[in-house]
Coordinates of N, CA and C in Angstrom, one line a residue:
M235 N 3.4 28.2 10.2 CA 3.2 28.0 8.7 C 2.4 26.7 8.6
E236 N 1.4 26.8 7.8 CA 0.7 25.6 7.4 C 1.2 25.1 6.1
I237 N 1.4 23.7 6.0 CA 1.8 23.1 4.8 C 0.8 22.1 4.3
K238 N 0.9 21.8 3.0 CA 0.0 20.8 2.4 C 0.8 19.6 2.0
V239 N 0.4 18.4 2.5 CA 1.1 17.2 2.1 C 0.1 16.2 1.6
T240 N 0.6 15.2 0.9 CA -0.3 14.2 0.3 C 0.0 12.9 1.1
L241 N -1.1 12.4 1.7 CA -1.1 11.1 2.4 C -1.6 10.0 1.5
T242 N -1.0 8.8 1.5 CA -1.6 7.6 1.0 C -2.0 6.8 2.2
V243 N -3.4 6.6 2.3 CA -4.0 5.9 3.4 C -4.2 4.5 3.0
H244 N -3.9 3.6 4.0 CA -4.1 2.1 3.8 C -4.9 1.6 5.0
T245 N -5.7 0.6 4.7 CA -6.5 -0.1 5.7 C -5.9 -1.5 5.9
E246 N -5.6 -1.9 7.1 CA -5.2 -3.3 7.4 C -6.4 -4.2 7.5
D247 N -6.1 -5.5 7.5 CA -7.2 -6.5 7.6 C -7.9 -6.4 8.9
D248 N -7.2 -5.9 10.0 CA -7.9 -5.8 11.3 C -8.7 -4.5 11.5
G249 N -8.7 -3.7 10.4 CA -9.5 -2.5 10.4 C -8.7 -1.3 10.9
S250 N -7.4 -1.5 11.2 CA -6.5 -0.3 11.6 C -6.1 0.4 10.3
F251 N -5.5 1.5 10.5 CA -5.0 2.3 9.3 C -3.6 2.7 9.4
W252 N -2.9 2.9 8.3 CA -1.6 3.5 8.3 C -1.5 4.4 7.1
A253 N -0.7 5.4 7.1 CA -0.6 6.4 6.1 C 0.9 6.8 5.9
E254 N 1.3 7.0 4.6 CA 2.6 7.5 4.3 C 2.5 8.9 3.7
V255 N 3.5 9.7 4.0 CA 3.5 11.1 3.6 C 4.4 11.2 2.3
E256 N 3.7 11.4 1.2 CA 4.4 11.3 -0.1 C 5.6 12.3 -0.2
E257 N 5.5 13.5 0.3 CA 6.5 14.5 0.2 C 7.7 14.2 1.1
F258 N 7.6 13.4 2.1 CA 8.6 13.1 3.1 C 8.9 11.6 3.2
P259 N 9.9 11.1 2.4 CA 10.2 9.7 2.3 C 10.5 9.2 3.7
G260 N 9.9 8.0 4.0 CA 10.1 7.4 5.3 C 9.2 7.9 6.4
C261 N 8.4 8.9 6.1 CA 7.5 9.5 7.1 C 6.1 8.8 7.0
F262 N 5.7 8.1 8.1 CA 4.5 7.4 8.1 C 3.9 7.3 9.5
A263 N 2.7 6.9 9.6 CA 2.1 6.7 10.9 C 1.0 5.7 10.8
S264 N 0.6 5.1 12.0 CA -0.4 4.1 12.0 C -1.3 4.3 13.2
A265 N -2.5 3.8 13.2 CA -3.4 4.0 14.3 C -4.6 3.0 14.1
R266 N -5.4 2.9 15.2 CA -6.6 2.1 15.2 C -7.8 2.7 14.5
D267 N -7.9 4.0 14.5 CA -9.0 4.7 13.8 C -8.5 5.9 13.1
R268 N -9.4 6.6 12.4 CA -9.1 7.7 11.6 C -8.6 8.9 12.4
A269 N -9.3 9.2 13.5 CA -9.0 10.3 14.4 C -7.6 10.1 14.9
Q270 N -7.2 8.9 15.4 CA -5.9 8.7 15.9 C -4.9 8.8 14.8
L271 N -5.2 8.3 13.6 CA -4.3 8.4 12.4 C -4.0 9.8 12.1
L272 N -5.0 10.7 12.1 CA -4.8 12.1 11.8 C -3.8 12.7 12.8
E273 N -4.0 12.4 14.1 CA -3.1 12.9 15.1 C -1.7 12.4 14.9
A274 N -1.6 11.1 14.6 CA -0.3 10.4 14.5 C 0.5 11.0 13.3
V275 N -0.3 11.2 12.2 CA 0.4 11.8 11.0 C 0.9 13.2 11.3
Q276 N 0.1 14.0 12.0 CA 0.6 15.4 12.4 C 1.8 15.3 13.2
E277 N 1.9 14.3 14.2 CA 3.0 14.2 15.0 C 4.2 13.7 14.2
A278 N 4.0 12.7 13.3 CA 5.1 12.2 12.5 C 5.7 13.3 11.6
V279 N 4.9 14.2 11.0 CA 5.4 15.3 10.2 C 6.2 16.2 11.0
A280 N 5.7 16.6 12.2 CA 6.4 17.5 13.1 C 7.8 16.9 13.5
L281 N 7.8 15.6 13.8 CA 9.1 15.0 14.1 C 10.0 15.0 12.9
Y282 N 9.5 14.7 11.8 CA 10.3 14.7 10.5 C 10.9 16.0 10.3
I283 N 10.2 17.1 10.5 CA 10.7 18.4 10.3 C 11.7 18.8 11.4
Q284 N 11.3 18.5 12.6 CA 12.2 18.8 13.8 C 13.5 18.1 13.6
D285 N 13.6 16.9 13.1 CA 14.8 16.1 12.9 C 15.7 16.7 11.8
G286 N 15.2 17.7 11.1 CA 16.0 18.3 10.0 C 16.0 17.5 8.7
D287 N 15.0 16.6 8.6 CA 14.9 15.8 7.3 C 14.3 16.6 6.1
V288 N 14.0 17.9 6.4 CA 13.4 18.7 5.3 C 14.0 20.1 5.4
T289 N 14.3 20.7 4.3 CA 15.0 22.0 4.3 C 13.9 23.1 4.3
E290 N 14.3 24.3 4.7 CA 13.4 25.5 4.7 C 12.8 25.7 3.3
D291 N 13.6 25.5 2.3 CA 13.1 25.7 0.9 C 12.0 24.7 0.6
E292 N 12.2 23.5 1.0 CA 11.2 22.4 0.8 C 9.9 22.8 1.5
L293 N 10.0 23.3 2.8 CA 8.9 23.7 3.5 C 8.1 24.8 2.9
R294 N 8.9 25.8 2.4 CA 8.3 27.0 1.8 C 7.5 26.5 0.5
A295 N 8.0 25.6 -0.2 CA 7.4 25.1 -1.4 C 6.0 24.4 -1.1
L296 N 5.9 23.8 0.1 CA 4.7 23.2 0.5 C 3.7 24.1 1.3
A297 N 4.2 25.3 1.6 CA 3.4 26.2 2.4 C 2.1 26.7 1.7
L298 N 1.0 26.8 2.4 CA -0.2 27.3 1.9 C -0.2 28.8 2.0
P299 N -0.6 29.5 0.9 CA -0.7 31.0 1.0 C -1.6 31.4 2.2
D300 N -1.4 32.6 2.7 CA -2.3 33.0 3.8 C -3.0 34.3 3.3
P301 N -4.3 34.2 3.0 CA -5.2 33.1 3.1 C -5.0 32.2 1.8
P302 N -5.5 31.0 1.9 CA -5.3 30.1 0.7 C -6.1 30.7 -0.5
L303 N -5.5 30.5 -1.7 CA -6.1 31.1 -2.9 C -7.4 30.4 -3.3
A304 N -7.4 29.1 -3.2 CA -8.5 28.3 -3.6 C -8.5 27.0 -2.8
P305 N -9.6 26.4 -2.5 CA -9.6 25.1 -1.8 C -9.0 24.0 -2.7
V306 N -8.3 23.0 -2.1 CA -7.8 21.9 -2.8 C -8.7 20.7 -2.3
V307 N -9.2 19.9 -3.3 CA -10.1 18.8 -2.9 C -9.4 17.5 -3.3
P308 N -9.4 16.5 -2.5 CA -9.9 16.5 -1.1 C -8.8 17.1 -0.2
L309 N -9.3 18.0 0.7 CA -8.4 18.6 1.6 C -8.9 18.4 3.0
V310 N -8.0 17.8 3.9 CA -8.4 17.5 5.2 C -7.7 18.5 6.2
G311 N -8.5 19.2 7.0 CA -7.9 20.1 7.9 C -7.7 19.4 9.3
R312 N -7.1 20.1 10.2 CA -6.9 19.6 11.5 C -8.3 19.2 12.2
G313 N -8.3 18.0 12.7 CA -9.5 17.5 13.4 C -10.6 17.0 12.5
D314 N -10.4 16.9 11.2 CA -11.4 16.5 10.3 C -11.2 15.0 9.9
A315 N -11.1 14.1 10.9 CA -10.8 12.7 10.7 C -11.8 12.0 9.8
A316 N -13.1 12.4 9.9 CA -14.1 11.7 9.1 C -13.9 11.8 7.6
A317 N -13.1 12.8 7.2 CA -12.8 13.0 5.8 C -11.7 12.1 5.2
L318 N -11.0 11.4 6.2 CA -10.0 10.5 5.7 C -10.6 9.2 5.1
P319 N -10.1 8.8 3.9 CA -10.7 7.6 3.2 C -10.1 6.4 3.8
D320 N -10.7 5.2 3.6 CA -10.2 3.9 4.0 C -8.9 3.6 3.2
E321 N -8.9 4.0 2.0 CA -7.7 3.8 1.1 C -7.6 4.9 0.2
G322 N -6.4 5.2 -0.3 CA -6.2 6.2 -1.3 C -5.4 7.4 -0.8
E323 N -5.4 8.4 -1.7 CA -4.6 9.6 -1.4 C -5.6 10.7 -0.9
V324 N -5.0 11.6 -0.1 CA -5.8 12.7 0.4 C -4.7 13.8 0.7
R325 N -5.1 15.1 0.5 CA -4.3 16.2 0.9 C -4.6 16.6 2.4
L326 N -3.5 16.8 3.1 CA -3.7 17.1 4.5 C -3.0 18.4 4.8
V327 N -3.6 19.3 5.6 CA -3.0 20.5 6.1 C -2.5 20.3 7.5
V328 N -1.2 20.6 7.7 CA -0.6 20.4 9.0 C 0.2 21.6 9.3
E329 N 0.4 21.9 10.6 CA 1.2 23.0 11.1 C 2.7 22.6 11.0
A330 N 3.5 23.4 10.4 CA 4.9 23.1 10.3 C 5.7 24.0 11.3

Protein backbone atom coordinates (compact mmCIF):
# COMPACT_ATOMS: atom_id res chain seq x y z
CA MET A 1 0.00 0.00 0.00
CA GLU A 2 1.29 3.45 -0.81
CA ILE A 3 0.46 6.27 1.58
CA LYS A 4 0.69 10.03 1.30
CA VAL A 5 2.28 11.95 4.17
CA THR A 6 3.22 15.59 4.65
CA LEU A 7 6.83 16.46 5.39
CA THR A 8 8.03 19.72 6.82
CA VAL A 9 11.58 20.10 5.52
CA HIS A 10 14.18 22.24 7.32
CA THR A 11 17.69 23.27 6.32
CA GLU A 12 20.42 23.60 8.95
CA ASP A 13 23.17 26.24 8.86
CA ASP A 14 25.68 23.62 7.69
CA GLY A 15 23.51 22.79 4.64
CA SER A 16 22.16 19.51 5.98
CA PHE A 17 18.42 18.77 6.06
CA TRP A 18 15.89 17.34 8.46
CA ALA A 19 12.21 16.62 8.02
CA GLU A 20 9.31 15.78 10.27
CA VAL A 21 6.30 13.73 9.22
CA GLU A 22 3.17 15.70 10.12
CA GLU A 23 0.86 12.68 10.32
CA PHE A 24 3.18 10.69 12.63
CA PRO A 25 4.17 12.62 15.79
CA GLY A 26 7.81 12.08 16.67
CA CYS A 27 8.67 10.66 13.25
CA PHE A 28 11.56 12.57 11.70
CA ALA A 29 14.78 12.06 9.78
CA SER A 30 17.94 13.98 8.95
CA ALA A 31 20.61 13.76 6.26
CA ARG A 32 23.43 15.61 4.52
CA ASP A 33 21.56 15.95 1.20
CA ARG A 34 18.07 15.63 -0.31
CA ALA A 35 18.58 12.13 -1.71
CA GLN A 36 19.71 10.81 1.67
CA LEU A 37 16.85 12.68 3.38
CA LEU A 38 14.28 11.04 1.13
CA GLU A 39 15.70 7.59 1.94
CA ALA A 40 15.91 8.41 5.66
CA VAL A 41 12.29 9.58 5.77
CA GLN A 42 11.10 6.42 4.03
CA GLU A 43 13.03 4.34 6.57
CA ALA A 44 11.70 6.40 9.49
CA VAL A 45 8.09 5.97 8.30
CA ALA A 46 8.60 2.22 7.85
CA LEU A 47 10.01 1.91 11.38
CA TYR A 48 7.20 4.04 12.81
CA ILE A 49 4.62 1.75 11.21
CA GLN A 50 6.54 -1.43 12.13
CA ASP A 51 6.72 -0.32 15.78
CA GLY A 52 2.91 -0.19 15.86
CA ASP A 53 2.71 3.56 16.38
CA VAL A 54 -0.03 3.82 13.75
CA THR A 55 -3.27 1.86 13.44
CA GLU A 56 -4.56 0.05 10.35
CA ASP A 57 -7.41 2.57 10.15
CA GLU A 58 -4.94 5.47 10.20
CA LEU A 59 -2.94 3.84 7.41
CA ARG A 60 -6.05 3.26 5.31
CA ALA A 61 -6.97 6.94 5.72
CA LEU A 62 -3.57 7.90 4.27
CA ALA A 63 -3.64 5.33 1.45
CA LEU A 64 -3.57 6.48 -2.13
CA PRO A 65 -6.26 5.01 -4.37
CA ASP A 66 -5.02 2.56 -6.95
CA PRO A 67 -4.67 4.21 -9.40
CA PRO A 68 -4.56 7.72 -7.88
CA LEU A 69 -7.59 9.83 -8.81
CA ALA A 70 -5.63 13.02 -9.40
CA PRO A 71 -2.08 14.23 -8.79
CA VAL A 72 -1.37 16.11 -5.57
CA VAL A 73 1.01 19.03 -5.92
CA PRO A 74 3.67 19.12 -4.70
CA LEU A 75 3.98 15.35 -4.64
CA VAL A 76 7.32 13.63 -4.33
CA GLY A 77 7.59 10.01 -5.37
CA ARG A 78 10.26 7.49 -4.54
CA GLY A 79 13.65 8.58 -5.82
CA ASP A 80 12.56 12.13 -6.66
CA ALA A 81 14.92 13.89 -4.25
CA ALA A 82 15.42 16.93 -6.49
CA ALA A 83 11.80 17.90 -5.85
CA LEU A 84 12.38 18.29 -2.10
CA PRO A 85 12.49 21.97 -1.12
CA ASP A 86 15.12 23.52 1.15
CA GLU A 87 12.33 24.55 3.53
CA GLY A 88 8.59 24.06 3.79
CA GLU A 89 6.00 21.37 3.33
CA VAL A 90 5.83 18.70 0.67
CA ARG A 91 3.65 15.64 0.12
CA LEU A 92 5.56 12.37 -0.04
CA VAL A 93 4.44 8.98 -1.32
CA VAL A 94 5.93 6.09 0.66
CA GLU A 95 5.39 2.35 0.73
CA ALA A 96 3.60 1.23 3.89
